[in-house]
Coordinates of N, CA and C in Angstrom, one line a residue:
X28 N -78.6 8.0 142.5 CA -78.0 9.4 142.1 C -76.7 9.5 142.7
X29 N -76.0 9.5 141.5 CA -73.9 9.4 141.7 C -73.8 11.2 142.4
X30 N -72.9 10.7 143.4 CA -73.0 11.9 144.0 C -71.2 12.9 143.2
X31 N -71.5 14.3 143.5 CA -70.2 14.9 142.4 C -68.7 14.3 143.3
X32 N -67.9 13.8 142.4 CA -66.4 13.2 143.1 C -65.7 14.0 144.1
X33 N -66.0 15.2 144.6 CA -65.1 15.5 146.3 C -66.3 15.3 147.0
X34 N -67.2 15.6 146.7 CA -68.2 14.7 147.9 C -68.2 13.2 148.3
X35 N -68.0 12.9 146.9 CA -68.1 11.0 146.7 C -66.5 10.9 147.4
X36 N -65.7 11.5 147.3 CA -64.5 10.8 148.2 C -64.4 11.6 149.3
X37 N -65.0 12.0 150.1 CA -65.1 12.9 151.6 C -65.9 11.5 152.5
X38 N -67.0 11.3 151.7 CA -67.7 10.4 151.9 C -67.2 8.9 151.8
X39 N -65.6 8.4 151.1 CA -65.4 8.0 150.9 C -64.3 7.9 152.4
X40 N -63.5 8.9 152.1 CA -62.7 8.9 153.1 C -63.7 8.5 155.0
X41 N -65.0 9.2 155.1 CA -65.1 9.3 156.0 C -65.7 7.4 156.1
X42 N -66.0 6.7 155.2 CA -66.7 4.9 155.3 C -65.5 4.0 156.2
X43 N -64.5 4.5 155.1 CA -63.2 3.5 155.3 C -62.2 4.0 156.7
X44 N -62.7 5.6 156.6 CA -62.1 5.6 158.4 C -63.6 4.9 159.6
X45 N -64.2 5.9 159.2 CA -64.9 4.6 160.2 C -65.2 3.0 160.0
X46 N -65.0 2.2 159.1 CA -65.1 1.1 159.1 C -63.6 0.4 158.3
X47 N -62.3 0.1 158.6 CA -61.3 0.0 157.7 C -61.1 -1.4 156.9
X48 N -62.0 -2.2 157.1 CA -62.3 -3.7 156.9 C -63.4 -3.4 155.7
X49 N -63.4 -2.2 155.1 CA -65.0 -2.1 154.5 C -63.7 -2.9 152.5
X50 N -64.4 -3.6 152.2 CA -63.6 -3.6 150.3 C -63.9 -2.5 149.5
X51 N -63.6 -2.5 148.5 CA -63.8 -1.9 147.4 C -65.0 -2.0 147.0
X52 N -65.4 -3.8 146.6 CA -66.9 -3.8 146.2 C -67.7 -3.6 147.0
X53 N -67.4 -3.5 148.3 CA -68.6 -3.2 148.8 C -69.0 -1.6 148.8
X54 N -68.2 -0.5 149.0 CA -67.7 0.8 148.7 C -68.4 0.9 147.1
X55 N -68.0 0.0 146.1 CA -68.9 0.4 145.4 C -70.2 0.7 145.1
X56 N -71.0 -0.4 145.7 CA -72.6 -1.0 145.7 C -73.0 0.5 146.6
X57 N -72.0 1.0 147.6 CA -72.6 2.0 148.9 C -72.5 3.3 147.8
X58 N -71.6 3.8 147.1 CA -71.7 4.8 146.1 C -72.3 4.9 144.9
X59 N -72.2 3.3 144.4 CA -72.9 3.1 143.0 C -71.9 3.5 142.0
X60 N -70.9 3.2 142.3 CA -69.9 3.7 140.9 C -68.9 2.6 140.6
X61 N -68.2 2.0 139.8 CA -67.6 0.6 139.5 C -66.3 1.0 140.8
X62 N -66.2 -0.4 140.4 CA -64.7 -0.4 141.5 C -63.5 0.2 141.4
X63 N -63.6 0.4 140.1 CA -62.3 0.7 139.4 C -61.9 2.5 140.3
X64 N -63.1 3.0 139.6 CA -63.8 4.3 139.9 C -63.6 4.0 141.9
X65 N -63.5 3.7 142.8 CA -62.8 3.6 144.4 C -62.1 3.7 144.1
X66 N -61.2 2.5 143.5 CA -59.6 2.3 143.9 C -59.3 3.7 143.1
X67 N -59.8 4.2 141.7 CA -58.3 5.3 141.3 C -59.0 6.7 142.4
X68 N -59.8 6.6 143.0 CA -60.6 7.3 145.0 C -59.3 7.5 145.7
X69 N -59.3 6.1 145.8 CA -58.8 5.6 147.1 C -57.4 6.2 146.6
X70 N -56.6 6.0 145.6 CA -55.5 6.4 145.1 C -55.0 8.0 145.6
X71 N -55.9 8.9 144.7 CA -56.0 9.9 144.7 C -55.6 10.5 146.2
X72 N -56.7 10.2 147.3 CA -56.5 10.3 148.4 C -55.8 9.8 149.3
X73 N -54.7 8.7 148.6 CA -53.6 8.2 149.3 C -53.9 6.7 150.5
X74 N -55.2 7.0 150.1 CA -55.8 5.7 150.8 C -55.2 4.1 150.3
X75 N -54.6 3.1 151.5 CA -54.4 1.7 151.1 C -55.1 1.4 150.9
X76 N -54.6 -0.1 149.7 CA -55.6 -0.8 149.7 C -56.0 -1.4 151.1
X77 N -57.3 -2.8 151.4 CA -57.0 -3.6 152.0 C -56.8 -4.2 153.3
X78 N -55.1 -4.9 153.0 CA -54.5 -5.8 153.1 C -53.8 -4.8 153.5
X79 N -53.3 -3.4 153.4 CA -52.2 -2.5 153.5 C -53.3 -2.2 155.3
X80 N -54.1 -2.0 154.8 CA -55.1 -0.8 156.0 C -55.2 -2.3 157.0
X81 N -55.7 -3.2 156.8 CA -55.7 -4.1 158.4 C -54.0 -4.0 158.4
X82 N -53.4 -4.3 157.8 CA -51.6 -4.5 158.7 C -51.4 -3.2 159.4
X83 N -51.8 -2.0 158.9 CA -52.2 -0.2 159.8 C -52.4 -0.8 160.8
X84 N -54.1 -1.1 161.4 CA -54.7 -1.7 162.2 C -53.9 -2.4 163.2
X85 N -53.3 -3.3 162.5 CA -52.3 -4.7 163.3 C -51.3 -3.6 163.9
X86 N -50.4 -2.7 163.9 CA -49.4 -2.4 163.0 C -49.1 -3.0 164.9
X87 N -49.7 -2.8 166.0 CA -49.1 -3.7 167.3 C -48.4 -4.9 167.4
X88 N -48.0 -5.7 167.9 CA -47.3 -6.9 167.9 C -48.3 -7.2 169.1
X89 N -49.3 -8.6 168.7 CA -49.9 -9.0 170.0 C -50.0 -10.0 170.6
X90 N -48.9 -10.4 169.6 CA -47.8 -11.7 170.4 C -47.6 -11.5 172.0
X91 N -47.0 -10.3 172.5 CA -46.4 -10.3 173.5 C -47.9 -9.5 174.4
X92 N -48.5 -9.0 173.9 CA -50.1 -9.1 174.8 C -50.9 -9.8 174.6
X93 N -51.0 -11.2 174.3 CA -52.0 -12.4 174.7 C -51.1 -13.2 175.5
X94 N -52.0 -13.4 176.7 CA -51.1 -14.5 177.2 C -52.0 -15.5 177.6
X95 N -52.8 -15.4 176.9 CA -53.9 -16.6 177.5 C -53.5 -18.7 176.8
X96 N -53.4 -17.8 175.4 CA -53.4 -18.8 174.3 C -52.0 -18.2 173.6
X97 N -51.4 -19.2 172.8 CA -50.8 -18.5 171.3 C -51.1 -18.2 170.8
X98 N -50.2 -17.3 169.8 CA -51.7 -16.1 169.3 C -52.1 -17.1 167.8
X99 N -50.9 -18.0 167.4 CA -51.6 -18.3 166.4 C -52.6 -19.7 166.8
X100 N -53.1 -19.9 167.9 CA -54.2 -20.6 167.9 C -55.6 -19.7 168.2
X101 N -55.3 -18.7 167.9 CA -57.0 -17.8 167.6 C -57.3 -18.0 166.5
X102 N -58.2 -18.1 166.4 CA -59.4 -18.5 165.2 C -58.7 -17.2 164.5
X103 N -58.9 -16.7 163.1 CA -59.2 -15.5 163.3 C -58.2 -14.7 163.5
X104 N -57.9 -13.4 162.8 CA -56.7 -12.5 163.1 C -57.1 -11.2 164.0
X105 N -56.9 -11.1 165.2 CA -56.6 -10.4 165.7 C -56.2 -9.3 165.2
X106 N -56.9 -7.9 166.0 CA -56.5 -6.6 165.2 C -56.6 -5.5 166.2
X107 N -56.8 -5.9 167.4 CA -57.1 -5.1 167.7 C -57.5 -5.5 169.2
X108 N -56.6 -5.2 171.1 CA -57.1 -6.6 171.3 C -56.2 -5.5 172.9
X109 N -57.6 -5.2 174.0 CA -57.2 -4.6 175.6 C -57.6 -4.8 176.3
X110 N -56.6 -5.7 176.8 CA -57.1 -7.1 177.6 C -57.7 -7.0 179.0
X111 N -58.6 -7.9 179.7 CA -59.5 -7.5 180.1 C -60.6 -6.4 179.8
X112 N -61.0 -5.8 178.7 CA -61.5 -5.1 178.1 C -62.4 -5.2 176.9
X113 N -61.5 -5.2 176.0 CA -61.9 -5.5 174.6 C -60.7 -5.7 173.4
X114 N -61.3 -6.7 172.5 CA -60.8 -7.3 171.8 C -61.8 -7.5 170.2
X115 N -61.0 -7.3 169.1 CA -61.4 -7.7 167.9 C -60.6 -8.4 166.7
X116 N -61.6 -9.0 166.0 CA -60.6 -10.3 165.4 C -61.5 -10.2 164.0
X117 N -61.2 -10.8 162.9 CA -61.3 -10.9 161.4 C -61.6 -12.3 161.1
X118 N -62.5 -12.6 160.4 CA -62.0 -14.1 159.7 C -62.5 -14.5 158.2
X119 N -61.8 -14.9 157.9 CA -62.0 -14.7 155.9 C -62.5 -16.0 155.9
X120 N -63.5 -16.3 155.2 CA -64.5 -17.8 155.3 C -64.1 -17.9 153.9
X121 N -63.3 -19.6 154.0 CA -63.2 -19.7 152.7 C -63.9 -21.0 152.0
X122 N -64.0 -21.0 151.2 CA -64.8 -22.6 150.9 C -64.3 -23.7 151.6
X123 N -63.2 -24.2 152.1 CA -63.3 -25.2 153.2 C -63.4 -25.0 154.1
X124 N -64.4 -23.9 155.0 CA -65.3 -23.9 156.1 C -66.7 -23.8 155.9
X125 N -67.4 -24.4 154.6 CA -68.6 -23.9 154.3 C -69.1 -25.5 154.1
X126 N -70.5 -25.8 154.1 CA -71.4 -27.0 153.2 C -71.3 -26.8 152.1
X127 N -70.5 -27.9 151.7 CA -70.6 -27.7 150.0 C -72.2 -28.1 149.7
X128 N -73.2 -27.9 150.0 CA -74.4 -28.4 149.6 C -74.9 -27.0 149.4
X129 N -74.5 -26.3 150.1 CA -75.0 -24.9 150.2 C -74.3 -23.7 150.5
X130 N -73.1 -23.7 150.8 CA -72.3 -23.2 150.9 C -71.9 -21.6 152.1
X131 N -72.9 -22.5 153.3 CA -73.1 -21.9 154.3 C -71.8 -22.6 155.2
X132 N -70.8 -21.6 156.3 CA -70.3 -21.9 156.9 C -70.8 -22.1 158.3
X133 N -69.8 -23.4 158.7 CA -70.2 -24.2 159.5 C -70.2 -23.4 160.6
X134 N -71.3 -23.7 161.6 CA -71.6 -23.2 163.1 C -69.8 -23.2 163.7
X135 N -69.7 -24.5 163.5 CA -68.3 -24.3 164.6 C -67.3 -22.9 164.2
X136 N -66.9 -22.7 163.0 CA -66.0 -22.1 162.8 C -66.5 -20.3 163.4
X137 N -67.6 -20.4 163.8 CA -68.3 -19.0 164.0 C -68.3 -19.0 165.6
X138 N -68.2 -20.0 166.8 CA -67.8 -20.4 167.5 C -66.7 -20.2 168.0
X139 N -65.6 -21.1 166.8 CA -64.0 -21.0 167.6 C -64.1 -19.7 167.3
X140 N -64.1 -18.7 166.6 CA -63.3 -16.7 166.5 C -64.0 -16.6 167.9
X141 N -65.3 -16.8 168.2 CA -65.6 -16.1 168.9 C -65.1 -16.6 170.6
X142 N -65.6 -17.8 170.6 CA -64.7 -18.8 171.8 C -63.1 -18.1 171.9
X143 N -62.4 -18.5 170.8 CA -61.1 -18.0 171.2 C -60.9 -16.3 171.5
X144 N -61.5 -15.4 171.0 CA -61.0 -14.5 170.9 C -62.0 -14.2 172.6
X145 N -62.7 -15.3 172.9 CA -63.5 -14.8 174.4 C -62.1 -14.9 174.9
X146 N -61.5 -15.8 174.7 CA -60.0 -16.3 175.9 C -59.1 -15.5 175.7
X147 N -58.9 -14.8 174.8 CA -57.5 -14.5 174.4 C -57.7 -12.9 175.5
X148 N -58.9 -12.2 175.1 CA -58.8 -11.0 175.5 C -58.5 -10.9 177.1
X149 N -59.0 -12.5 177.6 CA -58.8 -12.3 179.7 C -56.9 -12.3 179.6
X150 N -57.0 -11.6 180.9 CA -55.3 -11.1 180.9 C -54.8 -12.3 182.0
X151 N -55.0 -13.2 181.6 CA -54.5 -14.1 182.8 C -53.8 -15.2 181.8
X152 N -53.1 -16.0 182.2 CA -51.7 -17.0 181.7 C -53.3 -18.8 181.5
X153 N -54.0 -18.4 182.8 CA -55.0 -19.6 182.3 C -56.6 -19.0 181.8
X154 N -57.2 -19.2 181.1 CA -58.8 -18.8 180.6 C -59.5 -19.8 180.3
X155 N -60.1 -20.1 180.8 CA -61.0 -21.8 180.1 C -62.2 -21.2 180.1
X156 N -63.1 -22.1 179.0 CA -64.8 -21.4 179.0 C -65.2 -22.0 180.1
X157 N -65.6 -21.9 180.7 CA -66.8 -22.6 181.6 C -68.1 -22.8 181.1
X158 N -69.1 -22.2 180.6 CA -70.2 -22.1 179.2 C -70.7 -21.3 178.3
X159 N -71.3 -21.1 177.8 CA -71.6 -20.5 176.3 C -73.5 -20.0 176.5
X160 N -73.8 -19.2 175.8 CA -74.8 -19.1 175.2 C -74.7 -18.4 173.8
X161 N -76.1 -19.2 172.8 CA -74.5 -18.4 171.5 C -76.5 -18.3 171.1
X162 N -76.4 -17.3 169.6 CA -77.3 -17.2 168.7 C -76.9 -17.2 167.4
X163 N -77.1 -17.7 166.6 CA -76.8 -18.5 165.2 C -77.4 -17.4 164.7
X164 N -77.9 -15.9 164.3 CA -78.7 -15.3 163.8 C -79.2 -15.4 162.3
X165 N -78.1 -15.6 161.9 CA -77.7 -15.5 159.8 C -76.5 -15.9 159.6
X166 N -76.9 -17.0 158.5 CA -76.0 -17.3 157.6 C -75.1 -17.0 157.2
X167 N -73.6 -17.0 157.0 CA -72.5 -16.3 157.0 C -71.9 -17.6 155.7
X168 N -71.6 -16.7 154.5 CA -71.3 -18.1 153.5 C -69.8 -18.0 153.1
X169 N -69.6 -18.9 151.9 CA -67.8 -18.4 151.4 C -67.8 -16.8 151.2
X170 N -66.6 -16.7 150.9 CA -66.4 -15.7 150.7 C -66.2 -14.2 151.4
X171 N -66.9 -14.4 152.6 CA -67.1 -13.3 153.6 C -66.4 -13.5 154.5
X172 N -66.5 -11.7 155.2 CA -65.6 -11.2 156.3 C -66.4 -11.3 157.4
X173 N -66.1 -12.4 159.0 CA -66.4 -11.5 159.5 C -65.4 -11.4 160.7
X174 N -66.6 -10.2 161.4 CA -65.5 -9.3 161.9 C -65.9 -9.7 163.7
X175 N -65.4 -10.2 164.7 CA -66.2 -9.9 165.9 C -65.4 -9.2 166.9
X176 N -66.2 -9.4 168.0 CA -65.9 -8.1 168.4 C -66.5 -8.3 170.0
X177 N -65.2 -8.3 170.9 CA -65.7 -9.5 172.4 C -65.1 -8.1 173.6
X178 N -66.3 -7.5 174.5 CA -66.3 -7.1 175.6 C -66.7 -7.7 176.9
X179 N -65.5 -7.5 177.6 CA -65.5 -8.0 178.9 C -66.8 -7.1 179.5
X180 N -68.0 -7.8 180.1 CA -68.9 -7.4 180.4 C -68.9 -7.5 181.9
X181 N -68.9 -7.9 182.3 CA -68.7 -8.5 184.1 C -67.8 -9.3 184.8
X182 N -67.2 -9.1 186.1 CA -65.8 -9.5 186.3 C -66.2 -10.0 187.7
X183 N -66.0 -11.4 188.2 CA -65.9 -11.5 189.5 C -64.8 -11.9 189.9
X184 N -63.4 -11.3 190.2 CA -62.1 -11.8 191.0 C -62.1 -12.9 191.5
X185 N -63.3 -12.4 192.9 CA -63.6 -13.1 194.1 C -63.8 -15.0 193.6
X186 N -64.6 -15.0 192.5 CA -64.7 -16.1 192.0 C -64.2 -17.1 190.8
X187 N -63.1 -16.0 190.6 CA -62.0 -16.4 189.5 C -63.2 -16.5 188.1
X188 N -63.9 -15.4 188.1 CA -65.0 -15.5 186.7 C -65.1 -14.0 185.9
X189 N -65.2 -14.3 185.0 CA -65.5 -13.1 184.0 C -66.6 -13.4 183.2
X190 N -67.6 -12.5 182.5 CA -68.1 -13.0 181.6 C -67.9 -11.7 179.9
X191 N -67.5 -12.4 179.0 CA -67.5 -11.8 177.7 C -68.9 -12.0 176.7
X192 N -69.5 -11.2 176.3 CA -70.1 -10.9 174.7 C -69.0 -11.0 173.9
X193 N -69.8 -11.7 173.0 CA -68.8 -11.4 171.4 C -70.2 -11.2 170.3
X194 N -69.8 -10.3 169.6 CA -70.5 -10.0 168.3 C -70.0 -10.0 167.2
X195 N -70.4 -11.0 166.3 CA -69.9 -11.6 165.6 C -71.2 -10.7 164.0
X196 N -70.5 -10.1 162.7 CA -70.9 -9.2 161.6 C -69.8 -9.4 160.4
X197 N -70.8 -9.7 159.5 CA -71.0 -9.3 158.3 C -71.1 -8.0 157.2
X198 N -70.3 -7.3 157.4 CA -71.0 -6.7 156.3 C -71.8 -5.2 157.1
X199 N -71.4 -5.3 158.6 CA -72.0 -4.9 159.8 C -73.6 -4.7 159.5
X200 N -74.2 -6.4 159.3 CA -75.1 -7.4 160.1 C -74.4 -8.6 161.3
X201 N -75.1 -8.2 162.1 CA -74.8 -9.1 163.0 C -75.1 -10.5 162.8
X202 N -74.9 -11.7 163.0 CA -74.8 -12.4 162.3 C -74.3 -13.5 163.5
X203 N -73.7 -13.8 164.7 CA -73.7 -14.2 165.7 C -73.6 -13.6 166.7
X204 N -74.2 -13.6 168.4 CA -74.0 -13.5 169.9 C -73.7 -14.5 170.4
X205 N -72.4 -13.9 171.4 CA -72.5 -15.3 172.2 C -71.8 -14.5 173.5
X206 N -72.4 -15.0 174.5 CA -71.9 -14.4 175.9 C -71.2 -16.1 176.7
X207 N -70.0 -15.6 176.7 CA -69.0 -16.9 177.8 C -68.9 -16.4 178.9
X208 N -69.4 -17.6 179.3 CA -68.8 -17.5 181.4 C -67.3 -17.6 181.2
X209 N -66.2 -17.1 181.9 CA -65.0 -17.6 181.6 C -64.5 -17.9 183.1
X210 N -63.0 -18.7 183.1 CA -62.9 -19.5 184.2 C -61.8 -18.6 183.9
X211 N -60.8 -17.8 185.5 CA -59.5 -17.6 185.0 C -58.8 -18.2 186.0
X212 N -57.7 -18.5 185.6 CA -56.8 -18.7 186.5 C -55.7 -17.6 187.0
X213 N -55.8 -17.0 188.1 CA -55.3 -15.8 189.0 C -53.9 -16.6 190.0
X214 N -52.9 -15.5 190.4 CA -51.7 -16.2 190.7 C -52.9 -17.0 192.0
X215 N -53.7 -16.4 193.1 CA -54.2 -16.4 193.9 C -55.2 -17.4 194.1
X216 N -55.3 -17.7 192.8 CA -56.2 -19.0 193.1 C -55.3 -20.2 192.3
X217 N -54.1 -19.9 192.2 CA -53.6 -21.4 192.1 C -53.0 -21.8 193.7
X218 N -52.9 -21.0 194.7 CA -53.0 -21.0 195.5 C -54.1 -22.0 196.2
X219 N -54.6 -21.5 196.4 CA -56.2 -22.4 196.5 C -56.2 -23.6 195.8
X220 N -55.6 -23.9 194.8 CA -55.9 -25.5 194.4 C -55.0 -26.0 194.4
X221 N -53.8 -25.6 195.3 CA -53.2 -26.7 195.8 C -53.0 -27.1 197.2

């Protein structure tokens, strides 16, 4: 059953506020209306299209914030980061990222997005992955967007170690979970190495 326009528009605003990466197509399914109706509603509400919403979320320049690797070496696009706490990136799965036979994304792309995000969230000049524990929960296909969220869950500065959990999802369904043990080179540990 379709909602009245005002009610639908309020729910649309709430949905986009909760998940700014949701597409018009996904919203049209959620609200059981055409994509064109969603676009008209967005225009009336002065809500920008997905690409502009992403740019708006990523207004901060992360190049200055990420210390552990050049921003262009991060797999996916970082859209939010708080060093030593949490980070979010998005990765659009394209035809070159999938197996041709079944259109399923190659696992190393999901791993690369998660691993590079775990490295990027470290507030050190050098951060390396010591080991990882991975779970691939559901296949991802061409045309889907992976949203990876990293969180530093534990830190042992005396051992130069931190643990980062990365949860990747597509359309708010978890597709990958990785826990990364990170080695971090601090100024103090540099003195220990010499």
